[in-house]
XYZ file of C-alpha atoms in Angstrom:
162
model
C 28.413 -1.047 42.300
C 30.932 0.169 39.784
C 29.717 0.735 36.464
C 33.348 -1.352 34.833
C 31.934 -4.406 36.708
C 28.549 -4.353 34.779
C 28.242 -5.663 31.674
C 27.675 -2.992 28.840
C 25.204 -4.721 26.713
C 22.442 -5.397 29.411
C 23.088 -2.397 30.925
C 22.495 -0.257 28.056
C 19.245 -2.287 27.112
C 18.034 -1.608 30.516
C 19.046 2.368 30.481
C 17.682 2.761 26.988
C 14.225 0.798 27.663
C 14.013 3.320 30.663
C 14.676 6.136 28.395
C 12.916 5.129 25.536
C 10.099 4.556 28.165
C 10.269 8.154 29.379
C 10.515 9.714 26.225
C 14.097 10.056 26.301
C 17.231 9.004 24.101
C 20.243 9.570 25.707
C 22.740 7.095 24.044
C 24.114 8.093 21.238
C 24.860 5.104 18.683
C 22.681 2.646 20.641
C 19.632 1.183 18.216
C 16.656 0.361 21.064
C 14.226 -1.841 19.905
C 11.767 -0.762 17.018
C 7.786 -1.532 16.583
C 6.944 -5.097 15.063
C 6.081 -4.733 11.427
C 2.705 -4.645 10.515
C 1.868 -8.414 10.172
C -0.843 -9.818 7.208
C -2.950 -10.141 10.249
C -2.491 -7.177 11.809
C -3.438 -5.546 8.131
C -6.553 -7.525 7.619
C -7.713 -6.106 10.764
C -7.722 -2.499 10.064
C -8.865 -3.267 6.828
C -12.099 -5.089 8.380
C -12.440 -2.233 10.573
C -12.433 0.258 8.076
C -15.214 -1.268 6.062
C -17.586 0.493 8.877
C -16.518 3.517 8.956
C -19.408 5.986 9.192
C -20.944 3.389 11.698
C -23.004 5.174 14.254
C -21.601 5.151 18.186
C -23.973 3.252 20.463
C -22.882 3.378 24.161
C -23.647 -0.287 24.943
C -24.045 -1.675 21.959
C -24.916 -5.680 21.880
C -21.954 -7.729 21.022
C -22.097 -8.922 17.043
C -24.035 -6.042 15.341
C -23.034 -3.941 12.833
C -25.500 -1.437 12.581
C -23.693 0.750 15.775
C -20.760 0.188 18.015
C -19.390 1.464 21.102
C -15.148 1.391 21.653
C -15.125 -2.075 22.626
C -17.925 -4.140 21.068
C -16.175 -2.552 17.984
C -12.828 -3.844 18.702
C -14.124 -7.138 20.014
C -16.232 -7.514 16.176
C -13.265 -6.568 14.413
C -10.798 -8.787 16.037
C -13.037 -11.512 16.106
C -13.555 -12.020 11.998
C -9.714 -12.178 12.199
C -10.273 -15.124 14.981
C -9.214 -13.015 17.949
C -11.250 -13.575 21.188
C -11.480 -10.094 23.425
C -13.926 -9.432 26.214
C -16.903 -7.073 25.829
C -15.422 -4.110 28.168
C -12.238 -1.953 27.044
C -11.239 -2.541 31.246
C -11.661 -6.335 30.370
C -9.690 -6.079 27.025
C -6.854 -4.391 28.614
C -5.628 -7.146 30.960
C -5.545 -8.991 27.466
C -2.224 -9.839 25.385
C 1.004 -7.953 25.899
C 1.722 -4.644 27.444
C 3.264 -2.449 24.573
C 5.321 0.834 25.154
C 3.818 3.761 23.646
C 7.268 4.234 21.539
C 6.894 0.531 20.083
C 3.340 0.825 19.103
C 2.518 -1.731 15.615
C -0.460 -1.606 13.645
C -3.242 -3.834 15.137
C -2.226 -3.248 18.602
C -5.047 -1.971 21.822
C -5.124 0.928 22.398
C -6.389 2.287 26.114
C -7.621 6.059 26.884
C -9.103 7.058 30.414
C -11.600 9.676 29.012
C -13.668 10.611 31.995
C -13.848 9.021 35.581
C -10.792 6.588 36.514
C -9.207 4.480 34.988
C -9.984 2.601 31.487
C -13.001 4.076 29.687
C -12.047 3.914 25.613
C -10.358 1.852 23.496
C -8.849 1.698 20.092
C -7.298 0.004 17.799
C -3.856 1.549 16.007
C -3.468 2.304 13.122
C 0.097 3.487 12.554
C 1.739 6.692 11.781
C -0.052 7.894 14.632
C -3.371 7.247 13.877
C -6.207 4.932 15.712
C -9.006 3.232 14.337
C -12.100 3.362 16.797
C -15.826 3.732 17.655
C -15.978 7.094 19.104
C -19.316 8.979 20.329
C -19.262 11.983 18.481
C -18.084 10.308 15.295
C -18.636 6.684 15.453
C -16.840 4.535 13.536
C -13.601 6.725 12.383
C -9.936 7.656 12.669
C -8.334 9.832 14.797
C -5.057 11.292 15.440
C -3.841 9.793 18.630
C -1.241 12.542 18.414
C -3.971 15.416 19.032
C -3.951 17.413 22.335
C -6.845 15.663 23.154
C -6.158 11.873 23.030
C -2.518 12.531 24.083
C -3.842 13.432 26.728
C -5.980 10.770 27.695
C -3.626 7.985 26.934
C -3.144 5.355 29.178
C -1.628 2.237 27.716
C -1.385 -0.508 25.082
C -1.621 -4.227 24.542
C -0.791 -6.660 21.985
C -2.724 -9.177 21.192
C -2.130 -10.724 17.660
């Protein structure tokens, strides 16, 4: 196929998405797509989850209590008072919403980590400028850089589900 016969608007939405995807920005002039702004929703829910921070980790921890979390009965509280439904497991909350590119990442949005085992074992809930919101077990309820070595790492994907 000769590039004059394709059109130049899809097919530098489909090159940049690939780059963008990749980490890479090759076009020079083209705007890709940004990050959603941080909705009133979106807000509310890192300023619910915020109001336990200092909450002890509990691996297991029964759904609706507030006295100790673990990733995803955390997540699945916080979006909840904002009238969000999410499953009890970070595997089961990841099939939920929208997949999300790292690169496009808004405030409120899932955030999945694989660390130990395979596949999905953490989950989060961002932040923005870089930082996640989560129940961790060495620090409980906190924030984190998602940006260290560590959960750079360990990052496996995102969903949108406001």
């Amino acid at each position: 196929m000769m590039m004059k016969n394709l059109k130049k608007k899809p097919f530098l939405k489909i090159v940049t998405t690939l780059c963008a995807a990749a980490g890479l920005t090759i076009l020079a002039g083209y705007q890709a797509p940004t990050a959603h702004a941080a909705t009133p929703e979106a807000k509310s829910i890192i300023k619910s989850g915020t109001e336990y921070l200092g909450v002890p980790y509990r691996f297991g921890a029964a759904a609706g209590i507030t006295y100790a979390f673990d990733c995803s009965s955390f997540t699945q509280y916080v979006f909840k008072s904002s009238g969000v439904n999410l499953p009890r497991t970070s595997t089961a909350q990841a099939s939920k919403g929208v997949k999300v590119a790292k690169g496009y990442l808004s405030v409120g949005d899932l955030v999945f980590f694989r660390t130990g085992g395979a596949g999905i074992s953490h989950v989060a809930i961002y932040a923005g400028d870089g930082k996640i919101l989560q129940s961790s077990s060495s620090k409980g309820v906190s924030i984190a850089n998602m940006n260290s070595s560590y959960w750079k790492s360990k990052y496996v994907t995102a969903r949108r589900v406001l």
